mmCIF file of C-alpha atoms in Angstrom:
data_model
loop_
_atom_site.group_PDB
_atom_site.id
_atom_site.type_symbol
_atom_site.label_atom_id
_atom_site.label_comp_id
_atom_site.label_asym_id
_atom_site.label_seq_id
_atom_site.Cartn_x
_atom_site.Cartn_y
_atom_site.Cartn_z
ATOM 1 C CA MET A 1 51.784 -35.548 99.271
ATOM 2 C CA VAL A 2 49.955 -33.958 96.345
ATOM 3 C CA LEU A 3 51.511 -30.799 94.953
ATOM 4 C CA SER A 4 49.359 -27.786 94.197
ATOM 5 C CA GLU A 5 49.677 -25.509 91.193
ATOM 6 C CA LYS A 6 51.887 -23.260 93.321
ATOM 7 C CA GLN A 7 54.462 -26.000 93.899
ATOM 8 C CA PRO A 8 56.759 -26.790 90.954
ATOM 9 C CA ARG A 9 57.781 -30.379 90.451
ATOM 10 C CA LEU A 10 61.435 -29.523 89.977
ATOM 11 C CA PRO A 11 63.569 -27.768 92.620
ATOM 12 C CA PRO A 12 63.942 -24.028 91.906
ATOM 13 C CA LEU A 13 67.136 -22.741 90.355
ATOM 14 C CA SER A 14 69.610 -20.980 92.623
ATOM 15 C CA ALA A 15 69.311 -17.951 90.320
ATOM 16 C CA PRO A 16 66.652 -16.812 87.847
ATOM 17 C CA SER A 17 66.708 -18.704 84.562
ATOM 18 C CA THR A 18 68.547 -17.171 81.627
ATOM 19 C CA GLY A 19 67.294 -19.840 79.195
ATOM 20 C CA ARG A 20 64.530 -19.405 76.652
ATOM 21 C CA HIS A 21 61.020 -19.517 78.017
ATOM 22 C CA VAL A 22 57.693 -17.944 77.117
ATOM 23 C CA LEU A 23 54.024 -18.233 78.061
ATOM 24 C CA VAL A 24 51.032 -17.270 75.929
ATOM 25 C CA ILE A 25 47.429 -17.428 77.157
ATOM 26 C CA HIS A 26 43.851 -16.816 76.100
ATOM 27 C CA GLY A 27 40.722 -16.258 78.165
ATOM 28 C CA GLY A 28 38.130 -16.974 75.495
ATOM 29 C CA ALA A 29 37.029 -15.511 72.156
ATOM 30 C CA GLY A 30 33.653 -14.285 71.005
ATOM 31 C CA THR A 31 31.373 -11.391 70.232
ATOM 32 C CA MET A 32 32.387 -8.910 72.923
ATOM 33 C CA SER A 33 31.983 -5.280 71.910
ATOM 34 C CA LYS A 34 34.478 -2.530 72.621
ATOM 35 C CA ALA A 35 31.761 0.100 72.226
ATOM 36 C CA GLY A 36 29.575 -1.739 74.699
ATOM 37 C CA SER A 37 32.289 -2.179 77.313
ATOM 38 C CA THR A 38 33.305 0.067 80.182
ATOM 39 C CA PRO A 39 36.811 1.048 81.291
ATOM 40 C CA ALA A 40 36.213 -0.862 84.527
ATOM 41 C CA GLN A 41 35.316 -4.042 82.635
ATOM 42 C CA ARG A 42 38.328 -3.802 80.366
ATOM 43 C CA ALA A 43 40.619 -3.167 83.328
ATOM 44 C CA ALA A 44 39.190 -6.155 85.215
ATOM 45 C CA TYR A 45 39.803 -8.540 82.323
ATOM 46 C CA LYS A 46 43.298 -7.254 81.686
ATOM 47 C CA ALA A 47 44.085 -7.602 85.397
ATOM 48 C CA GLY A 48 42.838 -11.185 85.278
ATOM 49 C CA LEU A 49 45.023 -11.950 82.269
ATOM 50 C CA GLN A 50 48.022 -10.296 83.916
ATOM 51 C CA ALA A 51 47.567 -12.342 87.084
ATOM 52 C CA ALA A 52 47.484 -15.561 85.034
ATOM 53 C CA LEU A 53 50.604 -14.593 83.091
ATOM 54 C CA GLU A 54 52.495 -13.729 86.257
ATOM 55 C CA ALA A 55 51.519 -17.013 87.921
ATOM 56 C CA GLY A 56 52.796 -19.018 84.968
ATOM 57 C CA TYR A 57 55.890 -16.879 84.553
ATOM 58 C CA ALA A 58 56.912 -17.434 88.186
ATOM 59 C CA VAL A 59 57.256 -21.144 87.392
ATOM 60 C CA LEU A 60 59.285 -20.622 84.200
ATOM 61 C CA ARG A 61 61.524 -17.950 85.742
ATOM 62 C CA ASP A 62 62.631 -20.380 88.458
ATOM 63 C CA GLY A 63 63.483 -23.065 85.914
ATOM 64 C CA GLY A 64 60.176 -24.884 86.291
ATOM 65 C CA GLU A 65 58.387 -26.915 83.695
ATOM 66 C CA ALA A 66 56.025 -25.815 80.952
ATOM 67 C CA MET A 67 53.479 -28.281 82.344
ATOM 68 C CA ASP A 68 53.432 -26.562 85.738
ATOM 69 C CA SER A 69 53.467 -23.113 84.186
ATOM 70 C CA VAL A 70 50.300 -23.688 82.156
ATOM 71 C CA VAL A 71 48.535 -25.225 85.157
ATOM 72 C CA ALA A 72 49.420 -22.205 87.291
ATOM 73 C CA ALA A 73 48.173 -19.786 84.626
ATOM 74 C CA VAL A 74 44.932 -21.638 83.877
ATOM 75 C CA SER A 75 44.153 -22.293 87.563
ATOM 76 C CA THR A 76 44.227 -18.533 88.090
ATOM 77 C CA MET A 77 41.646 -18.021 85.343
ATOM 78 C CA GLU A 78 39.516 -20.923 86.600
ATOM 79 C CA ASP A 79 39.277 -19.151 89.954
ATOM 80 C CA ASN A 80 38.227 -15.881 88.275
ATOM 81 C CA PRO A 81 34.460 -15.723 87.556
ATOM 82 C CA LEU A 82 35.012 -13.401 84.588
ATOM 83 C CA PHE A 83 36.211 -16.347 82.512
ATOM 84 C CA ASN A 84 34.193 -19.299 81.195
ATOM 85 C CA SER A 85 35.961 -22.009 83.188
ATOM 86 C CA GLY A 86 35.888 -23.188 86.784
ATOM 87 C CA LYS A 87 34.080 -20.603 88.906
ATOM 88 C CA GLY A 88 32.854 -18.635 85.885
ATOM 89 C CA ALA A 89 31.583 -21.594 83.856
ATOM 90 C CA VAL A 90 28.381 -21.239 81.840
ATOM 91 C CA PHE A 91 25.270 -23.367 82.346
ATOM 92 C CA ASN A 92 23.902 -26.083 80.091
ATOM 93 C CA VAL A 93 20.306 -26.213 78.899
ATOM 94 C CA VAL A 94 19.011 -27.591 82.219
ATOM 95 C CA GLY A 95 20.954 -25.135 84.351
ATOM 96 C CA LYS A 96 23.905 -27.322 85.329
ATOM 97 C CA ASN A 97 27.655 -26.841 84.923
ATOM 98 C CA GLU A 98 29.603 -29.466 82.979
ATOM 99 C CA LEU A 99 33.306 -28.674 82.753
ATOM 100 C CA GLU A 100 36.068 -29.893 80.434
ATOM 101 C CA ALA A 101 39.858 -29.657 80.300
ATOM 102 C CA SER A 102 42.908 -31.077 78.542
ATOM 103 C CA ILE A 103 46.682 -31.132 78.678
ATOM 104 C CA MET A 104 49.317 -32.155 76.138
ATOM 105 C CA LEU A 105 53.117 -32.014 76.123
ATOM 106 C CA SER A 106 55.566 -32.031 73.231
ATOM 107 C CA LYS A 107 57.722 -34.463 75.219
ATOM 108 C CA PRO A 108 57.611 -36.001 78.714
ATOM 109 C CA PRO A 109 58.296 -33.636 81.614
ATOM 110 C CA ALA A 110 61.820 -33.706 83.024
ATOM 111 C CA SER A 111 60.421 -34.225 86.514
ATOM 112 C CA HIS A 112 58.768 -37.464 85.406
ATOM 113 C CA PRO A 113 61.144 -39.260 82.994
ATOM 114 C CA GLU A 114 59.158 -42.450 83.516
ATOM 115 C CA ILE A 115 56.271 -41.039 81.474
ATOM 116 C CA PRO A 116 56.536 -42.628 78.002
ATOM 117 C CA PRO A 117 56.705 -40.245 75.023
ATOM 118 C CA SER A 118 53.627 -41.976 73.614
ATOM 119 C CA ARG A 119 51.583 -40.751 76.606
ATOM 120 C CA ARG A 120 51.220 -37.341 74.880
ATOM 121 C CA GLY A 121 48.228 -35.919 76.743
ATOM 122 C CA LEU A 122 44.789 -36.389 78.245
ATOM 123 C CA GLY A 123 41.313 -34.856 78.130
ATOM 124 C CA VAL A 124 38.426 -34.888 80.612
ATOM 125 C CA THR A 125 34.785 -33.934 80.192
ATOM 126 C CA LEU A 126 31.418 -33.817 81.992
ATOM 127 C CA LEU A 127 32.966 -32.713 85.280
ATOM 128 C CA THR A 128 30.549 -31.388 87.892
ATOM 129 C CA ARG A 129 32.598 -31.209 91.087
ATOM 130 C CA THR A 130 36.238 -30.499 90.188
ATOM 131 C CA ARG A 131 37.203 -27.042 91.387
ATOM 132 C CA ASN A 132 40.208 -26.781 89.044
ATOM 133 C CA PRO A 133 39.946 -29.080 86.024
ATOM 134 C CA SER A 134 43.422 -27.966 84.943
ATOM 135 C CA GLN A 135 44.907 -29.572 88.034
ATOM 136 C CA LEU A 136 42.886 -32.729 87.446
ATOM 137 C CA VAL A 137 44.228 -33.300 83.927
ATOM 138 C CA ARG A 138 47.802 -32.818 85.095
ATOM 139 C CA ALA A 139 47.301 -35.306 87.940
ATOM 140 C CA LEU A 140 45.758 -37.884 85.605
ATOM 141 C CA TYR A 141 48.432 -37.371 82.949
ATOM 142 C CA LEU A 142 51.103 -38.070 85.561
ATOM 143 C CA ALA A 143 49.325 -41.251 86.700
ATOM 144 C CA PRO A 144 49.372 -43.531 83.643
ATOM 145 C CA THR A 145 48.757 -46.647 85.749
ATOM 146 C CA ALA A 146 45.622 -45.268 87.377
ATOM 147 C CA ALA A 147 44.473 -43.478 84.212
ATOM 148 C CA PRO A 148 45.867 -45.348 81.187
ATOM 149 C CA HIS A 149 43.450 -43.724 78.725
ATOM 150 C CA THR A 150 43.566 -40.492 76.718
ATOM 151 C CA PHE A 151 39.989 -39.436 77.477
ATOM 152 C CA LEU A 152 37.953 -39.767 80.683
ATOM 153 C CA SER A 153 34.622 -38.365 81.801
ATOM 154 C CA GLY A 154 32.346 -37.605 84.698
ATOM 155 C CA ALA A 155 32.349 -39.509 87.959
ATOM 156 C CA THR A 156 35.212 -41.828 86.978
ATOM 157 C CA ALA A 157 37.572 -38.962 86.196
ATOM 158 C CA GLU A 158 36.614 -37.135 89.372
ATOM 159 C CA ALA A 159 36.923 -40.208 91.597
ATOM 160 C CA LEU A 160 40.402 -40.876 90.218
ATOM 161 C CA GLY A 161 41.284 -37.241 90.746
ATOM 162 C CA GLU A 162 40.091 -37.283 94.331
ATOM 163 C CA SER A 163 42.254 -40.335 95.011
ATOM 164 C CA LEU A 164 45.202 -38.304 93.688
ATOM 165 C CA GLY A 165 44.433 -35.377 95.993
ATOM 166 C CA ILE A 166 42.417 -33.164 93.633
ATOM 167 C CA GLU A 167 39.865 -30.944 95.369
ATOM 168 C CA LEU A 168 36.187 -31.618 94.704
ATOM 169 C CA VAL A 169 33.485 -29.112 95.600
ATOM 170 C CA ASP A 170 29.712 -28.960 95.756
ATOM 171 C CA PRO A 171 28.284 -28.104 92.313
ATOM 172 C CA SER A 172 26.888 -24.868 93.757
ATOM 173 C CA TYR A 173 30.464 -23.531 93.884
ATOM 174 C CA PHE A 174 30.348 -22.833 90.131
ATOM 175 C CA PHE A 175 27.234 -20.646 90.312
ATOM 176 C CA THR A 176 27.557 -17.006 89.281
ATOM 177 C CA GLU A 177 24.530 -14.770 88.960
ATOM 178 C CA HIS A 178 25.535 -13.225 85.641
ATOM 179 C CA ARG A 179 25.938 -16.601 83.940
ATOM 180 C CA TRP A 180 22.667 -17.837 85.449
ATOM 181 C CA ARG A 181 20.713 -14.835 84.170
ATOM 182 C CA GLU A 182 22.098 -15.110 80.633
ATOM 183 C CA HIS A 183 21.293 -18.849 80.635
ATOM 184 C CA ARG A 184 17.676 -18.192 81.608
ATOM 185 C CA LYS A 185 17.213 -15.136 79.406
ATOM 186 C CA SER A 186 18.464 -16.856 76.251
ATOM 187 C CA LEU A 187 15.928 -19.659 76.828
ATOM 188 C CA GLY A 188 13.099 -17.161 77.275
ATOM 189 C CA LEU A 189 12.694 -18.143 80.932
ATOM 190 C CA PRO A 190 12.286 -15.865 83.975
ATOM 191 C CA GLU A 191 15.637 -14.860 85.438
ATOM 192 C CA GLU A 192 14.233 -14.944 88.950
ATOM 193 C CA PRO A 193 13.913 -16.409 91.443
ATOM 194 C CA LEU A 194 17.538 -17.428 91.650
ATOM 195 C CA PRO A 195 18.374 -20.978 92.704
ATOM 196 C CA SER A 196 17.883 -21.539 96.411
ATOM 197 C CA ASP A 197 20.831 -20.518 98.572
ATOM 198 C CA PRO A 198 23.118 -19.202 95.835
ATOM 199 C CA PRO A 199 26.694 -18.458 96.996
ATOM 200 C CA GLU A 200 27.328 -14.957 98.272
ATOM 201 C CA HIS A 201 29.055 -12.480 95.979
ATOM 202 C CA ASP A 202 32.796 -12.159 96.313
ATOM 203 C CA GLU A 203 33.702 -8.689 95.101
ATOM 204 C CA LYS A 204 37.439 -9.408 95.252
ATOM 205 C CA ALA A 205 36.953 -12.375 92.933
ATOM 206 C CA GLY A 206 34.988 -10.283 90.439
ATOM 207 C CA ASP A 207 31.544 -11.797 91.039
ATOM 208 C CA THR A 208 29.848 -8.406 90.702
ATOM 209 C CA MET A 209 31.501 -7.408 87.402
ATOM 210 C CA PRO A 210 29.265 -8.173 84.398
ATOM 211 C CA PRO A 211 31.144 -10.187 81.738
ATOM 212 C CA LEU A 212 31.992 -8.624 78.398
ATOM 213 C CA ASP A 213 31.108 -11.721 76.416
ATOM 214 C CA GLN A 214 27.426 -12.645 76.390
ATOM 215 C CA LEU A 215 26.447 -16.298 75.798
ATOM 216 C CA PRO A 216 30.102 -17.309 75.479
ATOM 217 C CA THR A 217 31.313 -20.341 73.579
ATOM 218 C CA GLY A 218 34.942 -19.842 74.533
ATOM 219 C CA THR A 219 37.490 -21.321 76.916
ATOM 220 C CA VAL A 220 40.670 -20.407 78.741
ATOM 221 C CA GLY A 221 44.021 -21.821 77.755
ATOM 222 C CA ALA A 222 47.788 -21.523 77.956
ATOM 223 C CA VAL A 223 50.813 -22.680 75.982
ATOM 224 C CA ALA A 224 54.311 -22.506 77.483
ATOM 225 C CA LEU A 225 57.878 -23.243 76.421
ATOM 226 C CA ASP A 226 60.351 -24.042 79.214
ATOM 227 C CA ILE A 227 64.149 -23.893 79.288
ATOM 228 C CA ARG A 228 64.380 -27.620 78.468
ATOM 229 C CA GLY A 229 62.588 -27.091 75.157
ATOM 230 C CA CYS A 230 59.321 -28.712 76.268
ATOM 231 C CA ILE A 231 56.056 -27.124 75.153
ATOM 232 C CA ALA A 232 52.868 -27.751 77.101
ATOM 233 C CA SER A 233 49.311 -26.839 76.110
ATOM 234 C CA LEU A 234 46.409 -26.708 78.562
ATOM 235 C CA THR A 235 42.784 -25.738 77.931
ATOM 236 C CA SER A 236 39.792 -25.515 80.299
ATOM 237 C CA THR A 237 36.155 -24.548 79.763
ATOM 238 C CA GLY A 238 32.564 -24.586 80.874
ATOM 239 C CA GLY A 239 31.555 -25.185 77.250
ATOM 240 C CA ARG A 240 28.980 -23.199 75.344
ATOM 241 C CA THR A 241 25.979 -21.574 76.973
ATOM 242 C CA ASN A 242 22.853 -23.782 76.989
ATOM 243 C CA LYS A 243 24.597 -26.748 75.399
ATOM 244 C CA LEU A 244 22.732 -30.031 75.483
ATOM 245 C CA VAL A 245 23.300 -32.208 78.519
ATOM 246 C CA GLY A 246 26.289 -34.461 77.882
ATOM 247 C CA ARG A 247 27.668 -32.412 75.011
ATOM 248 C CA VAL A 248 31.415 -32.854 74.515
ATOM 249 C CA GLY A 249 33.319 -30.012 72.894
ATOM 250 C CA ASP A 250 36.732 -29.481 71.362
ATOM 251 C CA THR A 251 38.513 -28.706 74.627
ATOM 252 C CA PRO A 252 39.032 -32.359 75.639
ATOM 253 C CA SER A 253 39.181 -33.644 72.042
ATOM 254 C CA MET A 254 42.839 -34.205 71.131
ATOM 255 C CA GLY A 255 43.762 -32.519 67.868
ATOM 256 C CA SER A 256 40.704 -30.279 67.856
ATOM 257 C CA GLY A 257 41.006 -27.709 70.636
ATOM 258 C CA PHE A 258 44.499 -28.553 71.835
ATOM 259 C CA TRP A 259 47.784 -29.977 70.589
ATOM 260 C CA ALA A 260 51.495 -30.174 71.447
ATOM 261 C CA GLU A 261 54.138 -32.074 69.521
ATOM 262 C CA GLU A 262 57.840 -32.416 68.833
ATOM 263 C CA TRP A 263 59.380 -33.976 65.745
ATOM 264 C CA ASP A 264 62.825 -34.587 64.283
ATOM 265 C CA ARG A 265 63.088 -33.736 60.612
ATOM 266 C CA LYS A 266 66.303 -35.733 60.222
ATOM 267 C CA ALA A 267 64.437 -38.861 61.263
ATOM 268 C CA GLY A 268 61.324 -38.019 59.270
ATOM 269 C CA SER A 269 59.533 -40.053 56.659
ATOM 270 C CA TRP A 270 60.543 -40.069 52.994
ATOM 271 C CA VAL A 271 57.585 -37.782 52.318
ATOM 272 C CA GLN A 272 58.966 -35.227 54.774
ATOM 273 C CA LYS A 273 62.456 -35.495 53.270
ATOM 274 C CA VAL A 274 61.090 -34.881 49.770
ATOM 275 C CA LEU A 275 59.101 -31.880 50.989
ATOM 276 C CA ASP A 276 62.097 -30.492 52.837
ATOM 277 C CA LYS A 277 64.199 -30.788 49.675
ATOM 278 C CA ILE A 278 61.551 -29.072 47.570
ATOM 279 C CA LEU A 279 61.026 -26.322 50.137
ATOM 280 C CA GLN A 280 64.767 -26.092 50.925
ATOM 281 C CA SER A 281 64.186 -26.601 54.632
ATOM 282 C CA SER A 282 67.182 -26.862 56.940
ATOM 283 C CA GLN A 283 65.396 -26.878 60.269
ATOM 284 C CA GLU A 284 66.444 -28.899 63.266
ATOM 285 C CA PRO A 285 63.919 -30.713 65.535
ATOM 286 C CA SER A 286 60.816 -28.590 66.067
ATOM 287 C CA ALA A 287 58.007 -28.366 68.574
ATOM 288 C CA VAL A 288 54.664 -26.588 68.573
ATOM 289 C CA GLY A 289 51.796 -26.109 70.997
ATOM 290 C CA VAL A 290 48.250 -24.878 70.327
ATOM 291 C CA SER A 291 45.211 -24.006 72.448
ATOM 292 C CA GLY A 292 41.943 -23.000 70.818
ATOM 293 C CA THR A 293 38.862 -21.066 71.872
ATOM 294 C CA GLY A 294 35.546 -20.401 70.183
ATOM 295 C CA ASP A 295 32.820 -22.505 68.617
ATOM 296 C CA GLY A 296 34.177 -25.934 69.455
ATOM 297 C CA ASP A 297 32.036 -27.941 67.064
ATOM 298 C CA TYR A 298 33.885 -26.331 64.162
ATOM 299 C CA PHE A 299 37.272 -26.967 65.772
ATOM 300 C CA ILE A 300 36.332 -30.654 65.963
ATOM 301 C CA ARG A 301 35.152 -30.865 62.344
ATOM 302 C CA LEU A 302 38.365 -29.281 61.088
ATOM 303 C CA ALA A 303 40.852 -30.771 63.604
ATOM 304 C CA THR A 304 42.053 -27.206 63.989
ATOM 305 C CA ALA A 305 44.842 -27.586 66.550
ATOM 306 C CA ALA A 306 46.518 -30.532 64.829
ATOM 307 C CA THR A 307 46.149 -28.804 61.464
ATOM 308 C CA VAL A 308 48.293 -25.943 62.731
ATOM 309 C CA ALA A 309 51.061 -28.412 63.594
ATOM 310 C CA ARG A 310 50.804 -30.208 60.255
ATOM 311 C CA ARG A 311 51.175 -26.911 58.385
ATOM 312 C CA VAL A 312 54.327 -26.099 60.334
ATOM 313 C CA GLN A 313 55.766 -29.583 59.952
ATOM 314 C CA TYR A 314 54.985 -30.361 56.322
ATOM 315 C CA LEU A 315 54.523 -26.977 54.647
ATOM 316 C CA ASN A 316 57.217 -25.125 56.605
ATOM 317 C CA ASN A 317 54.696 -22.444 57.507
ATOM 318 C CA SER A 318 55.650 -20.021 60.235
ATOM 319 C CA ILE A 319 53.512 -20.588 63.310
ATOM 320 C CA GLU A 320 51.746 -17.304 62.554
ATOM 321 C CA THR A 321 50.901 -18.346 58.996
ATOM 322 C CA ALA A 322 49.784 -21.799 60.084
ATOM 323 C CA ALA A 323 47.575 -20.448 62.866
ATOM 324 C CA GLN A 324 46.092 -17.700 60.701
ATOM 325 C CA SER A 325 45.225 -20.221 57.986
ATOM 326 C CA ALA A 326 43.490 -22.522 60.458
ATOM 327 C CA VAL A 327 41.460 -19.676 61.941
ATOM 328 C CA LYS A 328 40.412 -18.533 58.457
ATOM 329 C CA GLU A 329 39.249 -22.078 57.692
ATOM 330 C CA LEU A 330 37.053 -21.956 60.781
ATOM 331 C CA LEU A 331 35.400 -18.749 59.620
ATOM 332 C CA ALA A 332 34.872 -20.084 56.098
ATOM 333 C CA ASP A 333 32.816 -22.907 57.595
ATOM 334 C CA GLY A 334 30.890 -20.562 59.894
ATOM 335 C CA GLY A 335 32.906 -20.988 63.104
ATOM 336 C CA ILE A 336 34.208 -18.085 65.184
ATOM 337 C CA GLY A 337 37.158 -18.201 67.519
ATOM 338 C CA GLY A 338 40.901 -18.010 67.725
ATOM 339 C CA VAL A 339 44.013 -19.839 68.868
ATOM 340 C CA VAL A 340 47.207 -19.154 70.749
ATOM 341 C CA ALA A 341 50.204 -21.068 69.463
ATOM 342 C CA LEU A 342 53.914 -21.297 70.107
ATOM 343 C CA ASP A 343 56.849 -22.570 68.050
ATOM 344 C CA ASP A 344 60.178 -23.201 69.778
ATOM 345 C CA LEU A 345 62.243 -22.165 66.756
ATOM 346 C CA GLY A 346 60.395 -19.245 65.212
ATOM 347 C CA ASN A 347 60.049 -21.163 61.968
ATOM 348 C CA GLY A 348 60.502 -18.342 59.511
ATOM 349 C CA GLU A 349 59.675 -15.176 61.408
ATOM 350 C CA VAL A 350 61.544 -13.215 64.051
ATOM 351 C CA VAL A 351 59.834 -11.311 66.837
ATOM 352 C CA VAL A 352 61.414 -8.118 68.095
ATOM 353 C CA SER A 353 60.882 -7.147 71.714
ATOM 354 C CA SER A 354 59.682 -3.565 71.977
ATOM 355 C CA ASN A 355 61.570 -3.162 75.266
ATOM 356 C CA ASP A 356 65.150 -3.731 74.209
ATOM 357 C CA LEU A 357 64.972 -4.737 70.539
ATOM 358 C CA LYS A 358 66.411 -8.104 71.488
ATOM 359 C CA LEU A 359 65.714 -10.686 68.808
ATOM 360 C CA SER A 360 63.636 -13.594 70.055
ATOM 361 C CA PRO A 361 64.414 -17.109 68.724
ATOM 362 C CA TYR A 362 60.789 -18.200 68.888
ATOM 363 C CA LEU A 363 57.417 -16.901 67.886
ATOM 364 C CA VAL A 364 53.962 -16.820 69.365
ATOM 365 C CA ALA A 365 50.748 -16.454 67.382
ATOM 366 C CA MET A 366 47.349 -15.227 68.581
ATOM 367 C CA PRO A 367 45.044 -14.956 65.537
ATOM 368 C CA LEU A 368 41.271 -14.556 65.830
ATOM 369 C CA ASN A 369 38.367 -14.198 63.398
ATOM 370 C CA CYS A 370 35.873 -12.460 65.705
ATOM 371 C CA PRO A 371 35.538 -9.120 67.527
ATOM 372 C CA GLY A 372 37.684 -10.117 70.478
ATOM 373 C CA MET A 373 39.809 -12.669 72.293
ATOM 374 C CA TYR A 374 41.252 -12.161 75.761
ATOM 375 C CA ARG A 375 44.940 -12.873 75.248
ATOM 376 C CA GLY A 376 48.414 -12.199 76.555
ATOM 377 C CA VAL A 377 52.084 -13.153 76.473
ATOM 378 C CA ILE A 378 55.014 -12.959 78.873
ATOM 379 C CA ARG A 379 58.629 -13.537 77.889
ATOM 380 C CA GLU A 380 61.946 -13.779 79.736
ATOM 381 C CA ASP A 381 61.803 -10.099 80.689
ATOM 382 C CA GLY A 382 58.774 -10.789 82.893
ATOM 383 C CA VAL A 383 56.656 -8.024 81.372
ATOM 384 C CA PRO A 384 53.050 -9.193 80.807
ATOM 385 C CA LYS A 385 51.369 -7.880 77.671
ATOM 386 C CA THR A 386 47.627 -8.269 77.144
ATOM 387 C CA ALA A 387 44.846 -7.380 74.699
ATOM 388 C CA ILE A 388 41.107 -7.934 74.374
ATOM 389 C CA PHE A 389 39.645 -6.749 71.072
ATOM 390 C CA ALA A 390 40.662 -7.658 67.541
ATOM 391 C CA ASP A 391 42.239 -4.278 66.835
ATOM 392 C CA ASP A 392 44.035 -4.011 70.187
ATOM 393 C CA VAL A 393 47.814 -3.867 70.372
ATOM 394 C CA LEU A 394 49.406 -5.916 73.141
ATOM 395 C CA ASP A 395 50.346 -3.644 76.043
#
């Protein structure tokens, strides 16, 4: 039997978890305009973010794994046509959808102790029939015999996924009228007629709501920490509007658009020990997770996600400082975007919950260098907090 994103791979706890857990998500970053948006649009996006947070939180609350939490959250956004992934994916230059996704864990999941620590993660690209790429990368990650590689593409990835129970759909499933029109308009081509027999609008799914971000380059992603101290990062995208056929972005490129890692400073190299002595570090084993969104070519050139981890590990940056620095480097080179990142220890900064002023032992970061990034976080209290534009406060 193949488990869906709604079925955790560990039995639920008899009572809600009291351990540390947190989920942070993004739904893409870009040039959306607050002045050009409507209250209805903003409400629709925030509702979509809230639904994703609640889906992921339900897994963590019941003692589930970070891996399953991020899949639940991202699957929800993949099914929402407002976001550039799954059903809402953008078109390439010839009017086709080519999807990408990735997953990475700081350590093997407790439900699968047979997974070697060196497995780390997996990326997939050039998908044309996978309804939920997030579920595909999890299935492939958990099947090291069938998929021994770190990067797979196209028909091979989808055939393996189908053999593992992953749902494949007709490519027409990914069509949305808004994305089609922006694809054609940006190429100077007539927007009509529409492709023959386009799918009917689904108002409940948000098909009729025009997206805030025009010609998006962003993704959706999630990073979660579970009660066992495992951090998982998952990212999914349709890529950038009117990309060349066969283009591969940062989403499936390990170290560029995604990263998760755990290290033990006591067992570190002599270089690390010297740096720790200089910087007077006394930290115990640490773990970080990062998911990026924006102009992926720049994330690849700068290895943005892995750079965040290296700053935390070797420079003792807080996760906020490390993430902010990486996002500023993107902008300096001409790339727009943002990241969501999580550190299991806090690493130098303490977050205070506005609800009960309870000190949190970990920190999340959500920096961006552009007008907006759909983003949100949910902690042990189960209260989802979301924001859209750069000057928004999480609420």
